[in-house]
Coordinates of C-alpha atoms in Angstrom, one line a residue:
X1 CA -37.8 -27.6 -1.2
X2 CA -35.6 -24.7 -2.5
X3 CA -33.2 -25.6 0.3
X4 CA -32.7 -29.1 -1.0
X5 CA -32.2 -27.6 -4.7
X6 CA -29.4 -25.7 -3.0
X7 CA -27.6 -28.4 -1.3
X8 CA -28.1 -30.7 -4.7
X9 CA -26.6 -27.7 -6.5
X10 CA -23.1 -27.4 -4.4
X11 CA -22.6 -30.9 -4.0
X12 CA -23.2 -31.7 -7.8
X13 CA -21.7 -28.2 -9.0
X14 CA -19.3 -26.7 -6.7
X15 CA -18.7 -23.2 -7.0
X16 CA -15.3 -21.9 -7.9
X17 CA -13.9 -19.3 -6.5
X18 CA -12.5 -16.8 -8.8
X19 CA -9.3 -14.6 -8.3
X20 CA -9.2 -11.0 -9.8
X21 CA -5.7 -9.9 -10.9
X22 CA -4.7 -6.3 -11.4
X23 CA -2.3 -3.9 -13.3
X24 CA -2.1 -0.4 -12.0
X25 CA 0.0 2.6 -13.2
X26 CA 0.8 5.2 -10.1
X27 CA 2.0 8.8 -11.6
X28 CA 3.7 11.3 -9.2
X29 CA 4.6 14.8 -10.2
X30 CA 5.5 17.0 -7.7
X31 CA 6.3 20.8 -7.5
X32 CA 8.6 22.4 -4.9
X33 CA 10.4 19.2 -3.8
X34 CA 14.2 19.3 -3.9
X35 CA 16.6 16.3 -4.2
X36 CA 13.8 14.3 -5.7
X37 CA 12.7 13.5 -9.3
X38 CA 9.6 15.7 -10.2
X39 CA 8.2 12.7 -12.3
X40 CA 7.9 9.0 -10.9
X41 CA 5.8 6.2 -12.5
X42 CA 5.5 2.9 -10.7
X43 CA 3.6 -0.1 -12.2
X44 CA 2.5 -3.0 -10.1
X45 CA 1.1 -6.4 -11.2
X46 CA -1.1 -8.0 -8.3
X47 CA 0.5 -5.0 -5.9
X48 CA 3.9 -6.3 -6.8
X49 CA 6.1 -3.6 -8.1
X50 CA 7.3 -4.8 -12.0
X51 CA 8.2 -1.6 -13.5
X52 CA 9.9 2.1 -13.0
X53 CA 10.5 5.1 -14.6
X54 CA 11.5 8.7 -13.5
X55 CA 12.3 12.0 -14.9
X56 CA 16.0 11.5 -13.8
X57 CA 16.8 8.3 -16.1
X58 CA 13.8 8.8 -18.2
X59 CA 14.2 5.0 -19.2
X60 CA 11.7 2.3 -17.7
X61 CA 13.3 -0.3 -15.6
X62 CA 12.0 -4.0 -15.2
X63 CA 11.9 -4.8 -11.3
X64 CA 10.9 -8.3 -12.0
X65 CA 12.4 -11.5 -13.9
X66 CA 9.2 -12.0 -16.0
X67 CA 8.5 -8.0 -16.7
X68 CA 12.0 -8.1 -17.9
X69 CA 11.1 -11.0 -20.3
X70 CA 8.1 -9.3 -21.5
X71 CA 10.4 -6.7 -22.6
X72 CA 12.9 -8.9 -24.3
X73 CA 10.1 -11.2 -26.2
X74 CA 8.3 -7.7 -27.2
X75 CA 10.6 -4.7 -27.9
X76 CA 7.9 -2.9 -28.9
X77 CA 6.6 -3.2 -25.4
X78 CA 9.7 -1.4 -24.0
X79 CA 9.1 1.4 -26.6
X80 CA 5.6 2.0 -25.5
X81 CA 6.8 2.1 -21.9
X82 CA 9.3 4.6 -22.7
X83 CA 7.0 7.0 -24.7
X84 CA 4.5 6.8 -21.9
X85 CA 7.2 7.8 -19.4
X86 CA 8.0 10.5 -21.8
X87 CA 4.8 12.1 -22.6
X88 CA 3.2 11.6 -19.2
X89 CA 5.9 14.1 -18.0
X90 CA 5.1 16.9 -20.0
X91 CA 1.3 16.4 -19.7
X92 CA 1.2 16.2 -15.8
X93 CA 3.9 19.2 -15.7
X94 CA 1.2 21.1 -17.7
X95 CA -1.6 20.0 -15.4
X96 CA -0.3 20.9 -12.2
X97 CA 0.6 24.4 -13.4
X98 CA -2.7 24.9 -14.3
X99 CA -4.3 23.6 -10.8
X100 CA -1.5 26.0 -9.2
X101 CA -3.3 28.8 -11.4
X102 CA -6.6 27.8 -10.6
X103 CA -6.0 27.4 -7.0
X104 CA -4.1 30.7 -6.6
X105 CA -0.9 28.6 -5.4
X106 CA 2.4 30.4 -6.1
X107 CA 4.5 28.9 -3.6
X108 CA 4.9 25.6 -1.6
X109 CA 5.3 21.9 -1.9
X110 CA 2.4 20.2 -4.2
X111 CA 1.7 16.7 -5.2
X112 CA -0.4 15.6 -8.3
X113 CA -1.0 11.8 -8.5
X114 CA -2.9 9.7 -11.0
X115 CA -3.6 6.0 -10.7
X116 CA -5.5 3.9 -13.5
X117 CA -5.3 0.1 -14.1
X118 CA -7.8 -2.7 -14.3
X119 CA -8.8 -5.7 -12.8
X120 CA -9.6 -9.2 -14.6
X121 CA -11.3 -11.8 -13.3
X122 CA -9.5 -14.9 -14.2
X123 CA -12.9 -17.1 -13.8
X124 CA -15.8 -15.1 -15.4
X125 CA -13.8 -12.9 -17.3
X126 CA -15.2 -9.8 -15.9
X127 CA -13.1 -6.4 -16.5
X128 CA -13.3 -3.2 -14.6
X129 CA -11.4 0.0 -15.2
X130 CA -10.2 2.8 -13.4
X131 CA -8.2 6.3 -13.4
X132 CA -8.3 8.5 -10.5
X133 CA -6.5 11.8 -9.9
X134 CA -5.4 13.4 -6.7
X135 CA -3.9 16.8 -5.6
X136 CA -2.0 17.4 -2.5
X137 CA -3.3 14.0 -0.5
X138 CA -6.9 14.5 -1.7
X139 CA -9.0 13.1 -4.4
X140 CA -9.6 15.4 -7.4
X141 CA -11.3 13.7 -10.2
X142 CA -12.2 10.0 -11.5
X143 CA -13.7 8.5 -14.5
X144 CA -16.6 6.8 -14.8
X145 CA -16.1 3.9 -17.3
X146 CA -19.9 3.3 -18.2
X147 CA -21.0 6.8 -19.0
X148 CA -17.6 7.5 -20.4
X149 CA -17.7 11.0 -18.1
X150 CA -15.6 12.6 -15.2
X151 CA -16.7 12.6 -11.4
X152 CA -15.5 16.0 -9.5
X153 CA -15.8 15.3 -5.8
X154 CA -14.6 19.0 -5.1
X155 CA -16.0 22.5 -6.6
X156 CA -12.3 23.1 -7.6
X157 CA -12.4 20.2 -10.1
X158 CA -15.7 21.2 -11.6
X159 CA -14.1 23.2 -14.4
X160 CA -11.3 20.2 -15.2
X161 CA -14.5 17.6 -15.2
X162 CA -16.7 19.8 -17.9
X163 CA -13.3 20.0 -20.1
X164 CA -12.7 16.4 -20.0
X165 CA -16.2 15.6 -20.5
X166 CA -16.2 17.5 -23.8
X167 CA -13.0 15.5 -25.0
X168 CA -15.0 12.3 -26.1
X169 CA -12.2 10.8 -28.3
X170 CA -9.7 10.9 -25.6
X171 CA -12.6 9.2 -23.3
X172 CA -13.1 6.7 -25.7
X173 CA -9.2 5.9 -25.8
X174 CA -9.6 5.7 -22.2
X175 CA -12.4 3.0 -22.7
X176 CA -10.3 1.0 -25.3
X177 CA -7.2 0.9 -22.9
X178 CA -9.0 0.1 -19.5
X179 CA -11.4 -2.5 -21.2
X180 CA -9.1 -4.3 -24.1
X181 CA -5.4 -3.1 -23.6
X182 CA -4.8 -3.7 -19.9
X183 CA -6.6 -6.8 -19.6
X184 CA -4.3 -8.5 -22.1
X185 CA -1.4 -6.8 -20.6
X186 CA -2.6 -8.7 -17.0
X187 CA -3.0 -12.0 -19.1
X188 CA 0.4 -11.7 -20.6
X189 CA 2.2 -10.8 -17.1
X190 CA 0.1 -13.4 -15.1
X191 CA 1.5 -16.2 -17.8
X192 CA 5.2 -14.9 -17.7
X193 CA 5.2 -14.8 -14.0
X194 CA 3.0 -17.5 -12.9
X195 CA 5.2 -19.2 -10.8
X196 CA 5.9 -16.1 -8.5
X197 CA 2.4 -14.5 -8.9
X198 CA 0.2 -17.6 -8.2
X199 CA 2.3 -19.0 -5.5
X200 CA 0.9 -18.9 -2.1
X201 CA 2.7 -18.7 1.2
X202 CA 1.3 -19.0 4.6
X203 CA 2.6 -16.5 7.0
X204 CA 3.6 -16.5 10.6
X205 CA 0.8 -15.7 13.1
X206 CA 1.7 -14.0 16.4
X207 CA -0.1 -12.2 19.4
X208 CA 1.3 -8.9 20.5
X209 CA 0.5 -6.8 23.5
X210 CA 2.7 -3.5 24.3
X211 CA 1.5 -3.4 28.1
X212 CA -1.1 -5.7 30.0
X213 CA -3.8 -2.5 29.7
X214 CA -3.0 -2.6 25.6
X215 CA -5.3 -4.2 23.1
X216 CA -3.8 -7.5 21.7
X217 CA -2.7 -7.5 18.2
X218 CA -2.9 -10.6 15.9
X219 CA -0.2 -10.1 13.6
X220 CA 0.3 -12.2 10.4
X221 CA 3.3 -11.4 8.2
X222 CA 5.0 -13.6 5.1
X223 CA 2.0 -14.2 3.4
X224 CA 1.2 -14.0 -0.1
X225 CA -0.7 -13.0 -2.4
X226 CA -2.3 -10.2 -0.8
X227 CA -5.7 -11.2 -0.8
X228 CA -6.3 -12.3 2.3
X229 CA -8.0 -11.0 5.5
X230 CA -7.5 -11.5 9.3
X231 CA -10.2 -11.1 12.2
X232 CA -11.1 -12.1 15.7
X233 CA -14.2 -14.2 16.5
X234 CA -15.5 -15.1 20.1
X235 CA -17.5 -18.7 20.2
X236 CA -17.5 -19.1 16.5
X237 CA -18.6 -15.7 15.6
X238 CA -16.9 -12.9 13.9
X239 CA -16.6 -9.9 16.2
X240 CA -16.9 -6.5 15.0
X241 CA -17.0 -4.4 18.1
X242 CA -13.7 -3.3 20.0
X243 CA -11.9 -4.5 17.0
X244 CA -9.7 -2.2 14.8
X245 CA -8.4 -3.6 11.6
X246 CA -4.7 -2.6 10.0
X247 CA -3.9 -2.2 6.3
X248 CA -2.3 -4.9 4.4
X249 CA 1.4 -3.7 4.1
X250 CA 4.3 -5.0 1.9
X251 CA 7.8 -6.5 3.4
X252 CA 10.7 -5.7 1.5
X253 CA 10.9 -9.8 0.5
X254 CA 7.6 -9.2 -1.6
X255 CA 5.3 -10.9 0.7
X256 CA 2.8 -9.2 2.9
X257 CA 1.9 -8.5 6.7
X258 CA -1.2 -7.1 8.5
X259 CA -2.9 -7.0 11.9
X260 CA -6.2 -6.8 13.5
X261 CA -6.6 -5.4 17.0
X262 CA -8.9 -6.8 20.0
X263 CA -9.6 -4.9 22.9
X264 CA -10.0 -6.5 26.0
X265 CA -10.8 -3.9 28.7
X266 CA -14.2 -5.3 29.1
X267 CA -13.3 -9.2 28.8
X268 CA -12.3 -11.2 31.9
X269 CA -9.6 -13.5 32.1
X270 CA -12.1 -16.4 32.6
X271 CA -13.6 -15.3 29.1
X272 CA -10.1 -15.1 27.1
X273 CA -10.6 -18.8 26.1
X274 CA -13.7 -18.2 24.1
X275 CA -11.6 -15.6 21.8
X276 CA -9.5 -16.7 18.7
X277 CA -7.7 -15.1 15.8
X278 CA -8.6 -16.2 12.4
X279 CA -6.3 -15.7 9.2
X280 CA -7.8 -16.4 5.9
X281 CA -5.6 -16.4 2.6
X282 CA -7.3 -16.7 -0.8
X283 CA -7.0 -19.8 -2.8
X284 CA -6.3 -21.8 0.7
X285 CA -8.7 -24.2 2.1
X286 CA -7.8 -24.1 5.8
X287 CA -7.6 -21.0 7.9
X288 CA -4.8 -20.3 10.5
X289 CA -6.4 -20.1 14.0
X290 CA -5.1 -18.8 17.3
X291 CA -6.4 -19.1 20.3
X292 CA -6.2 -16.3 22.8
X293 CA -3.7 -17.6 25.4
X294 CA -1.8 -15.1 27.9
X295 CA 1.0 -17.4 27.9
X296 CA 1.9 -17.0 23.8
X297 CA 1.6 -13.3 23.8
X298 CA 4.9 -11.4 23.0
X299 CA 5.1 -8.2 24.9
X300 CA 8.1 -5.6 25.8
X301 CA 6.4 -5.4 29.6
X302 CA 8.4 -7.2 32.1
X303 CA 6.8 -8.7 35.1
X304 CA 8.0 -7.7 38.6
X305 CA 9.4 -11.1 39.3
X306 CA 11.7 -11.0 36.1
X307 CA 12.8 -7.5 36.7
X308 CA 16.9 -7.6 36.8
X309 CA 17.0 -5.6 40.3
X310 CA 20.6 -5.8 40.9
X311 CA 22.0 -4.8 37.5
X312 CA 19.8 -1.8 37.4
X313 CA 20.7 -0.7 41.0
X314 CA 24.2 -0.9 39.8
X315 CA 23.5 1.1 36.7
X316 CA 21.9 3.7 38.4
X317 CA 24.7 4.2 41.1
X318 CA 26.9 4.6 38.1
X319 CA 24.9 7.1 36.3
X320 CA 24.7 8.8 39.6
X321 CA 28.6 9.0 39.8
X322 CA 28.8 9.9 36.4
X323 CA 26.0 12.8 36.6
X324 CA 28.1 14.3 39.6
X325 CA 31.4 14.3 37.4
X326 CA 29.4 15.9 34.2
X327 CA 28.0 18.5 36.6
X328 CA 31.5 19.3 38.1
X329 CA 32.7 19.6 34.2
X330 CA 30.2 21.9 33.3
X331 CA 30.6 24.4 36.2
X332 CA 34.5 24.3 35.1
X333 CA 33.4 24.7 31.3
X334 CA 31.2 27.7 32.4
X335 CA 33.6 29.6 34.5
X336 CA 36.3 29.3 31.2
X337 CA 33.8 30.2 28.7
X338 CA 31.9 32.6 30.7
X339 CA 28.5 31.6 29.4
X340 CA 26.5 29.0 27.3
X341 CA 27.7 28.4 23.4
X342 CA 25.5 25.8 21.5
X343 CA 26.7 23.4 19.5
X344 CA 26.6 23.8 15.7
X345 CA 24.6 21.6 13.7
X346 CA 23.9 21.3 9.8
X347 CA 20.1 21.4 8.8
X348 CA 21.0 20.0 5.4
X349 CA 20.5 16.3 4.6
X350 CA 22.5 14.9 1.9
X351 CA 20.4 13.0 -0.8
X352 CA 21.5 10.6 -3.5
X353 CA 18.6 10.8 -6.4
X354 CA 19.9 7.4 -7.6
X355 CA 18.5 5.9 -4.4
X356 CA 15.1 7.3 -5.0
X357 CA 14.0 4.3 -7.1
X358 CA 14.1 1.8 -4.5
X359 CA 12.6 3.8 -1.6
X360 CA 9.5 4.5 -4.1
X361 CA 9.2 0.6 -4.7
X362 CA 9.8 -0.4 -1.0

């Protein structure tokens, strides 16, 4: 009876899949890094870079047409970002200096990071806010929005936790930003940039393999949005063993790529036809299914029948002749110079600070 009721509900009241949209800010303070801004902040909407500021320019810069329109329509919005860029530089420099003192670090390169933002469910209206701090590549402290307290995963962060727990007024301001201001900003950005942020682009999917004994990688690139997943299945069932999932990575054109590897070392050639790669993109009804077929696998490995023996043999003979000439030259050079002198090289690399912005965003 319960099964029939469930079927009835699904038919007459279909479930609408909601989508979560996000706004995130990534702050980075560095100490001991040369030829690089010691403060950088990047803002992203649905993982798309929309704004940037650093300690060299001290001026927020819009990275999308819709984020530029937000500034043009609301000058106070630009003023708010400018103040945040300047104030956070000072605050985070103080914090990294305090941490270095607490940990007795006087030299070397050190990185202090902060990530904060929110997710908004466009169907249910549910909001989730978050603040996380990291130091030298490891989690340092995080904010618990429900209790308005801080979580310290390391003993070194306990002092900071107690200090932040006592600042109830600051924690209340964080709560207001994460649950009120941030979701409103997400909605405004989504409304201005819906033509690009709400689009769906399907990827091209390829099967790749380095050598005949390597895992087969199912690689999907060019899809948008980033809410996607790729997996292998056998006889219609998703596989979890002998499978390695890669991360979703950004492309230079704003789209994304990802891959999932399948280890076939224990699979007989006769069973290959039972495997297939599935790509699923959020908001798209039909999945992209790619059958495991040796004839469509792209590889750098050349079979013996395709090996260009003639040109290679000729090349080897040429290299042997060249080697003989070089050896003769070396003996002559050693006789004249009376010993080996290593070539001079420069250890310094030129760095253009103006190019840092694009490097951070790409």
